[in-house]
C-alpha atoms as a PDB file:
ATOM      1  CA  UNK A   1      88.068  89.270 142.567  1.00  0.00           C
ATOM      2  CA  UNK A   2      91.760  88.650 142.047  1.00  0.00           C
ATOM      3  CA  UNK A   3      92.531  89.757 138.505  1.00  0.00           C
ATOM      4  CA  UNK A   4      96.264  88.979 138.621  1.00  0.00           C
ATOM      5  CA  UNK A   5      97.907  89.237 135.193  1.00  0.00           C
ATOM      6  CA  UNK A   6      94.971  88.202 132.987  1.00  0.00           C
ATOM      7  CA  UNK A   7      95.417  89.209 129.340  1.00  0.00           C
ATOM      8  CA  UNK A   8      91.817  88.235 128.506  1.00  0.00           C
ATOM      9  CA  UNK A   9      90.360  90.474 131.218  1.00  0.00           C
ATOM     10  CA  UNK A  10      92.580  93.330 130.085  1.00  0.00           C
ATOM     11  CA  UNK A  11      91.365  92.808 126.513  1.00  0.00           C
ATOM     12  CA  UNK A  12      87.724  92.780 127.611  1.00  0.00           C
ATOM     13  CA  UNK A  13      88.328  95.913 129.690  1.00  0.00           C
ATOM     14  CA  UNK A  14      89.824  97.672 126.663  1.00  0.00           C
ATOM     15  CA  UNK A  15      86.684  96.754 124.672  1.00  0.00           C
ATOM     16  CA  UNK A  16      84.366  97.957 127.472  1.00  0.00           C
ATOM     17  CA  UNK A  17      82.822  94.504 127.896  1.00  0.00           C
ATOM     18  CA  UNK A  18      83.175  93.967 131.685  1.00  0.00           C
ATOM     19  CA  UNK A  19      80.589  94.408 134.419  1.00  0.00           C
ATOM     20  CA  UNK A  20      80.885  97.437 136.696  1.00  0.00           C
ATOM     21  CA  UNK A  21      82.405  95.512 139.604  1.00  0.00           C
ATOM     22  CA  UNK A  22      84.869  93.818 137.257  1.00  0.00           C
ATOM     23  CA  UNK A  23      85.881  97.209 135.847  1.00  0.00           C
ATOM     24  CA  UNK A  24      86.653  98.464 139.355  1.00  0.00           C
ATOM     25  CA  UNK A  25      88.704  95.365 140.135  1.00  0.00           C
ATOM     26  CA  UNK A  26      90.735  95.661 136.933  1.00  0.00           C
ATOM     27  CA  UNK A  27      91.348  99.378 137.492  1.00  0.00           C
ATOM     28  CA  UNK A  28      92.539  98.753 141.060  1.00  0.00           C
ATOM     29  CA  UNK A  29      94.919  96.057 139.861  1.00  0.00           C
ATOM     30  CA  UNK A  30      96.259  98.121 136.919  1.00  0.00           C
ATOM     31  CA  UNK A  31      96.924 101.073 139.233  1.00  0.00           C
ATOM     32  CA  UNK A  32      99.347  98.904 141.227  1.00  0.00           C
ATOM     33  CA  UNK A  33     100.817  96.824 138.387  1.00  0.00           C
ATOM     34  CA  UNK A  34     103.133  98.603 135.907  1.00  0.00           C
ATOM     35  CA  UNK A  35     103.231  95.530 133.670  1.00  0.00           C
ATOM     36  CA  UNK A  36      99.455  95.422 133.282  1.00  0.00           C
ATOM     37  CA  UNK A  37      99.300  99.205 132.873  1.00  0.00           C
ATOM     38  CA  UNK A  38     101.756  99.011 129.969  1.00  0.00           C
ATOM     39  CA  UNK A  39      99.884  96.084 128.413  1.00  0.00           C
ATOM     40  CA  UNK A  40      96.553  97.900 128.751  1.00  0.00           C
ATOM     41  CA  UNK A  41      97.998 100.956 127.005  1.00  0.00           C
ATOM     42  CA  UNK A  42      99.104  98.722 124.120  1.00  0.00           C
ATOM     43  CA  UNK A  43      95.677  97.045 123.977  1.00  0.00           C
ATOM     44  CA  UNK A  44      93.980 100.428 123.779  1.00  0.00           C
ATOM     45  CA  UNK A  45      96.308 101.422 120.957  1.00  0.00           C
ATOM     46  CA  UNK A  46      95.449  98.209 119.113  1.00  0.00           C
ATOM     47  CA  UNK A  47      91.748  98.750 119.755  1.00  0.00           C
ATOM     48  CA  UNK A  48      91.933 102.242 118.260  1.00  0.00           C
ATOM     49  CA  UNK A  49      93.831 100.903 115.242  1.00  0.00           C
ATOM     50  CA  UNK A  50      91.565  97.897 114.646  1.00  0.00           C
ATOM     51  CA  UNK A  51      88.238  99.581 115.338  1.00  0.00           C
ATOM     52  CA  UNK A  52      85.267  97.757 116.888  1.00  0.00           C
ATOM     53  CA  UNK A  53      84.551  94.130 116.018  1.00  0.00           C
ATOM     54  CA  UNK A  54      81.390  94.362 113.841  1.00  0.00           C
ATOM     55  CA  UNK A  55      78.178  92.415 114.669  1.00  0.00           C
ATOM     56  CA  UNK A  56      78.476  90.633 111.308  1.00  0.00           C
ATOM     57  CA  UNK A  57      81.406  88.712 112.735  1.00  0.00           C
ATOM     58  CA  UNK A  58      79.037  86.775 115.005  1.00  0.00           C
ATOM     59  CA  UNK A  59      76.158  86.511 112.486  1.00  0.00           C
ATOM     60  CA  UNK A  60      78.125  85.420 109.449  1.00  0.00           C
ATOM     61  CA  UNK A  61      80.936  83.516 111.118  1.00  0.00           C
ATOM     62  CA  UNK A  62      84.662  83.798 110.547  1.00  0.00           C
ATOM     63  CA  UNK A  63      86.005  84.655 107.078  1.00  0.00           C
ATOM     64  CA  UNK A  64      87.428  81.898 104.897  1.00  0.00           C
ATOM     65  CA  UNK A  65      91.090  81.381 105.677  1.00  0.00           C
ATOM     66  CA  UNK A  66      90.774  83.492 108.838  1.00  0.00           C
ATOM     67  CA  UNK A  67      92.754  83.036 112.019  1.00  0.00           C
ATOM     68  CA  UNK A  68      91.954  79.681 113.663  1.00  0.00           C
ATOM     69  CA  UNK A  69      91.753  81.176 117.137  1.00  0.00           C
ATOM     70  CA  UNK A  70      89.219  83.759 115.958  1.00  0.00           C
ATOM     71  CA  UNK A  71      87.216  81.048 114.154  1.00  0.00           C
ATOM     72  CA  UNK A  72      86.984  78.876 117.256  1.00  0.00           C
ATOM     73  CA  UNK A  73      85.932  81.843 119.388  1.00  0.00           C
ATOM     74  CA  UNK A  74      83.120  82.860 117.038  1.00  0.00           C
ATOM     75  CA  UNK A  75      81.836  79.289 116.682  1.00  0.00           C
ATOM     76  CA  UNK A  76      81.695  78.986 120.466  1.00  0.00           C
ATOM     77  CA  UNK A  77      79.708  82.204 120.694  1.00  0.00           C
ATOM     78  CA  UNK A  78      77.112  81.028 118.151  1.00  0.00           C
ATOM     79  CA  UNK A  79      76.634  77.914 120.304  1.00  0.00           C
ATOM     80  CA  UNK A  80      76.250  79.987 123.502  1.00  0.00           C
ATOM     81  CA  UNK A  81      73.807  82.760 122.510  1.00  0.00           C
ATOM     82  CA  UNK A  82      71.936  84.827 125.088  1.00  0.00           C
ATOM     83  CA  UNK A  83      72.604  86.268 128.543  1.00  0.00           C
ATOM     84  CA  UNK A  84      74.946  88.941 129.862  1.00  0.00           C
ATOM     85  CA  UNK A  85      77.506  86.381 130.967  1.00  0.00           C
ATOM     86  CA  UNK A  86      77.670  84.865 127.482  1.00  0.00           C
ATOM     87  CA  UNK A  87      77.940  88.337 125.999  1.00  0.00           C
ATOM     88  CA  UNK A  88      80.857  89.065 128.310  1.00  0.00           C
ATOM     89  CA  UNK A  89      82.525  85.772 127.429  1.00  0.00           C
ATOM     90  CA  UNK A  90      82.102  86.611 123.735  1.00  0.00           C
ATOM     91  CA  UNK A  91      83.801  89.969 124.199  1.00  0.00           C
ATOM     92  CA  UNK A  92      86.598  88.439 126.256  1.00  0.00           C
ATOM     93  CA  UNK A  93      87.181  85.698 123.680  1.00  0.00           C
ATOM     94  CA  UNK A  94      87.127  88.025 120.702  1.00  0.00           C
ATOM     95  CA  UNK A  95      89.439  90.435 122.506  1.00  0.00           C
ATOM     96  CA  UNK A  96      91.931  87.644 123.118  1.00  0.00           C
ATOM     97  CA  UNK A  97      91.629  86.402 119.522  1.00  0.00           C
ATOM     98  CA  UNK A  98      92.043  89.823 117.970  1.00  0.00           C
ATOM     99  CA  UNK A  99      94.950  90.713 120.240  1.00  0.00           C
ATOM    100  CA  UNK A 100      96.644  87.392 119.505  1.00  0.00           C
ATOM    101  CA  UNK A 101      96.165  87.865 115.769  1.00  0.00           C
ATOM    102  CA  UNK A 102      97.569  91.371 115.948  1.00  0.00           C
ATOM    103  CA  UNK A 103     100.608  90.405 118.040  1.00  0.00           C
ATOM    104  CA  UNK A 104     101.418  87.145 116.245  1.00  0.00           C
ATOM    105  CA  UNK A 105     100.774  88.460 112.748  1.00  0.00           C
ATOM    106  CA  UNK A 106      98.346  85.643 111.832  1.00  0.00           C
ATOM    107  CA  UNK A 107      94.759  85.554 110.604  1.00  0.00           C
ATOM    108  CA  UNK A 108      92.490  88.305 109.428  1.00  0.00           C
ATOM    109  CA  UNK A 109      92.401  91.680 111.173  1.00  0.00           C
ATOM    110  CA  UNK A 110      88.823  92.933 111.391  1.00  0.00           C
ATOM    111  CA  UNK A 111      88.557  96.716 111.579  1.00  0.00           C
ATOM    112  CA  UNK A 112      89.852  99.866 110.024  1.00  0.00           C
ATOM    113  CA  UNK A 113      92.939 100.232 107.895  1.00  0.00           C
ATOM    114  CA  UNK A 114      94.566 103.549 107.167  1.00  0.00           C
ATOM    115  CA  UNK A 115      95.674 104.372 103.648  1.00  0.00           C
ATOM    116  CA  UNK A 116      99.424 104.723 103.074  1.00  0.00           C
ATOM    117  CA  UNK A 117     100.739 108.233 103.239  1.00  0.00           C
ATOM    118  CA  UNK A 118     101.202 109.922  99.893  1.00  0.00           C
ATOM    119  CA  UNK A 119     104.820 110.669  99.007  1.00  0.00           C
ATOM    120  CA  UNK A 120     105.877 114.147  99.956  1.00  0.00           C
ATOM    121  CA  UNK A 121     106.243 116.496  96.997  1.00  0.00           C
ATOM    122  CA  UNK A 122     109.102 118.973  97.307  1.00  0.00           C
ATOM    123  CA  UNK A 123     108.423 122.224  95.475  1.00  0.00           C
ATOM    124  CA  UNK A 124     111.326 123.562  93.417  1.00  0.00           C
ATOM    125  CA  UNK A 125     112.139 127.277  93.414  1.00  0.00           C
ATOM    126  CA  UNK A 126     110.575 129.332  90.607  1.00  0.00           C
ATOM    127  CA  UNK A 127     112.881 129.475  87.610  1.00  0.00           C
ATOM    128  CA  UNK A 128     114.372 126.018  88.208  1.00  0.00           C
ATOM    129  CA  UNK A 129     115.469 124.292  84.991  1.00  0.00           C
ATOM    130  CA  UNK A 130     116.227 120.612  84.392  1.00  0.00           C
ATOM    131  CA  UNK A 131     117.825 118.876  81.436  1.00  0.00           C
ATOM    132  CA  UNK A 132     118.978 115.360  80.564  1.00  0.00           C
ATOM    133  CA  UNK A 133     121.217 113.980  77.862  1.00  0.00           C
ATOM    134  CA  UNK A 134     123.538 111.186  76.755  1.00  0.00           C
ATOM    135  CA  UNK A 135     126.694 111.622  74.715  1.00  0.00           C
ATOM    136  CA  UNK A 136     126.703 109.166  71.827  1.00  0.00           C
ATOM    137  CA  UNK A 137     130.496 109.118  71.596  1.00  0.00           C
ATOM    138  CA  UNK A 138     131.422 108.631  75.267  1.00  0.00           C
ATOM    139  CA  UNK A 139     128.259 106.881  76.498  1.00  0.00           C
ATOM    140  CA  UNK A 140     128.143 109.217  79.500  1.00  0.00           C
ATOM    141  CA  UNK A 141     124.785 110.592  80.601  1.00  0.00           C
ATOM    142  CA  UNK A 142     123.647 113.296  82.995  1.00  0.00           C
ATOM    143  CA  UNK A 143     120.525 114.819  84.471  1.00  0.00           C
ATOM    144  CA  UNK A 144     121.203 118.355  85.674  1.00  0.00           C
ATOM    145  CA  UNK A 145     118.968 120.667  87.711  1.00  0.00           C
ATOM    146  CA  UNK A 146     119.768 124.374  87.894  1.00  0.00           C
ATOM    147  CA  UNK A 147     118.203 126.291  90.791  1.00  0.00           C
ATOM    148  CA  UNK A 148     118.403 130.087  90.754  1.00  0.00           C
ATOM    149  CA  UNK A 149     119.906 132.067  93.640  1.00  0.00           C
ATOM    150  CA  UNK A 150     120.747 135.760  94.074  1.00  0.00           C
ATOM    151  CA  UNK A 151     123.032 136.261  91.062  1.00  0.00           C
ATOM    152  CA  UNK A 152     124.326 132.667  91.004  1.00  0.00           C
ATOM    153  CA  UNK A 153     123.004 129.107  90.637  1.00  0.00           C
ATOM    154  CA  UNK A 154     122.896 125.850  92.584  1.00  0.00           C
ATOM    155  CA  UNK A 155     123.524 122.713  90.558  1.00  0.00           C
ATOM    156  CA  UNK A 156     122.326 119.139  91.236  1.00  0.00           C
ATOM    157  CA  UNK A 157     123.551 116.378  88.937  1.00  0.00           C
ATOM    158  CA  UNK A 158     123.133 112.634  88.426  1.00  0.00           C
ATOM    159  CA  UNK A 159     126.018 111.413  86.256  1.00  0.00           C
ATOM    160  CA  UNK A 160     126.575 107.929  84.794  1.00  0.00           C
ATOM    161  CA  UNK A 161     128.945 106.241  82.368  1.00  0.00           C
ATOM    162  CA  UNK A 162     132.298 107.847  83.235  1.00  0.00           C
ATOM    163  CA  UNK A 163     135.256 105.443  83.740  1.00  0.00           C
ATOM    164  CA  UNK A 164     136.792 105.037  87.190  1.00  0.00           C
ATOM    165  CA  UNK A 165     139.955 107.038  87.788  1.00  0.00           C
ATOM    166  CA  UNK A 166     138.870 110.058  85.772  1.00  0.00           C
ATOM    167  CA  UNK A 167     139.341 113.423  87.491  1.00  0.00           C
ATOM    168  CA  UNK A 168     136.279 115.382  86.454  1.00  0.00           C
ATOM    169  CA  UNK A 169     134.559 118.686  87.057  1.00  0.00           C
ATOM    170  CA  UNK A 170     131.091 120.105  86.492  1.00  0.00           C
ATOM    171  CA  UNK A 171     131.097 123.193  84.306  1.00  0.00           C
ATOM    172  CA  UNK A 172     128.259 125.707  83.951  1.00  0.00           C
ATOM    173  CA  UNK A 173     128.289 127.299  80.496  1.00  0.00           C
ATOM    174  CA  UNK A 174     126.850 130.788  80.031  1.00  0.00           C
ATOM    175  CA  UNK A 175     124.988 132.043  76.983  1.00  0.00           C
ATOM    176  CA  UNK A 176     127.985 134.248  76.188  1.00  0.00           C
ATOM    177  CA  UNK A 177     130.337 131.250  76.269  1.00  0.00           C
ATOM    178  CA  UNK A 178     131.785 131.878  79.733  1.00  0.00           C
ATOM    179  CA  UNK A 179     132.486 128.774  81.828  1.00  0.00           C
ATOM    180  CA  UNK A 180     132.349 128.477  85.619  1.00  0.00           C
ATOM    181  CA  UNK A 181     133.280 125.409  87.657  1.00  0.00           C
ATOM    182  CA  UNK A 182     130.573 124.100  90.010  1.00  0.00           C
ATOM    183  CA  UNK A 183     132.544 121.231  91.571  1.00  0.00           C
ATOM    184  CA  UNK A 184     135.033 118.440  90.910  1.00  0.00           C
ATOM    185  CA  UNK A 185     135.583 114.810  91.930  1.00  0.00           C
ATOM    186  CA  UNK A 186     137.528 111.619  91.243  1.00  0.00           C
ATOM    187  CA  UNK A 187     135.359 108.901  89.693  1.00  0.00           C
ATOM    188  CA  UNK A 188     135.455 105.787  91.894  1.00  0.00           C
ATOM    189  CA  UNK A 189     134.771 102.174  90.803  1.00  0.00           C
ATOM    190  CA  UNK A 190     131.356 102.476  92.477  1.00  0.00           C
ATOM    191  CA  UNK A 191     130.771 105.730  90.601  1.00  0.00           C
ATOM    192  CA  UNK A 192     131.568 104.022  87.307  1.00  0.00           C
ATOM    193  CA  UNK A 193     129.222 101.139  88.157  1.00  0.00           C
ATOM    194  CA  UNK A 194     126.317 102.960  89.812  1.00  0.00           C
ATOM    195  CA  UNK A 195     126.779 106.579  88.800  1.00  0.00           C
ATOM    196  CA  UNK A 196     127.497 109.654  90.895  1.00  0.00           C
ATOM    197  CA  UNK A 197     125.205 112.320  92.360  1.00  0.00           C
ATOM    198  CA  UNK A 198     126.889 115.675  92.926  1.00  0.00           C
ATOM    199  CA  UNK A 199     125.726 119.126  94.008  1.00  0.00           C
ATOM    200  CA  UNK A 200     127.583 122.356  93.415  1.00  0.00           C
ATOM    201  CA  UNK A 201     127.310 126.075  92.768  1.00  0.00           C
ATOM    202  CA  UNK A 202     128.565 128.490  90.133  1.00  0.00           C
ATOM    203  CA  UNK A 203     128.791 132.247  89.803  1.00  0.00           C
ATOM    204  CA  UNK A 204     126.626 132.551  86.695  1.00  0.00           C
ATOM    205  CA  UNK A 205     123.417 134.587  86.546  1.00  0.00           C
ATOM    206  CA  UNK A 206     120.409 132.230  86.532  1.00  0.00           C
ATOM    207  CA  UNK A 207     118.967 133.655  83.312  1.00  0.00           C
ATOM    208  CA  UNK A 208     122.328 133.315  81.544  1.00  0.00           C
ATOM    209  CA  UNK A 209     122.853 129.552  81.990  1.00  0.00           C
ATOM    210  CA  UNK A 210     122.919 127.716  78.654  1.00  0.00           C
ATOM    211  CA  UNK A 211     124.244 124.261  79.547  1.00  0.00           C
ATOM    212  CA  UNK A 212     125.877 122.062  82.172  1.00  0.00           C
ATOM    213  CA  UNK A 213     128.833 119.898  81.157  1.00  0.00           C
ATOM    214  CA  UNK A 214     131.145 117.273  82.624  1.00  0.00           C
ATOM    215  CA  UNK A 215     134.780 117.358  81.522  1.00  0.00           C
ATOM    216  CA  UNK A 216     138.013 115.858  82.810  1.00  0.00           C
ATOM    217  CA  UNK A 217     141.060 117.841  83.865  1.00  0.00           C
ATOM    218  CA  UNK A 218     142.546 117.384  80.377  1.00  0.00           C
ATOM    219  CA  UNK A 219     139.602 119.226  78.859  1.00  0.00           C
ATOM    220  CA  UNK A 220     137.762 116.220  77.394  1.00  0.00           C
ATOM    221  CA  UNK A 221     133.992 116.714  77.501  1.00  0.00           C
ATOM    222  CA  UNK A 222     132.094 113.568  78.516  1.00  0.00           C
ATOM    223  CA  UNK A 223     128.559 114.969  78.306  1.00  0.00           C
ATOM    224  CA  UNK A 224     126.880 118.350  77.743  1.00  0.00           C
ATOM    225  CA  UNK A 225     123.243 119.007  78.684  1.00  0.00           C
ATOM    226  CA  UNK A 226     121.375 122.147  77.543  1.00  0.00           C
ATOM    227  CA  UNK A 227     119.052 123.643  80.180  1.00  0.00           C
END
């Protein structure tokens, strides 16, 4: 047997549908053909992802709107029932149809589908506080998250509504009225349009933080958020 580069035989081999002597011939060819070895590895990956073709596929026929190649293969099998050779031809045909559907993106994929991964939830440190607010006078808004550290705090902010060109800073306000700067920036046109996300840090004890504010270098407060 000269297998050559036969995608159908490789598909049938991946499904375990070949006779013993055909299996040996395919294995001998794959051992000496890097191209077929790579294709066989991909077919096995597809087989694992798709699962086995169920018997109902032959009994009930192709699904409505299914891939035309798969439909033709199944109809041919129903017309050629019985015998090991017909069984092998069925497996070869279905293997080719399923592989074609998977590679070309057409038709119905019969088999198993994995559920999408759930979004990863990032746990915040104990004692983390978050606040949001909008200033009615300036129209600026901010969401601020205060994460405790050893005697100081980390600040994460999402700030919107401040005009471009403003030189601003994030201020952490203590319960005793003290103010510590956590960072500063120049508002860009993109920042005015889409908002700005900034992180910073301030030397204020975590349990003493009362609010986070945004002010410009002239002392104008755009928004203050209690936390």
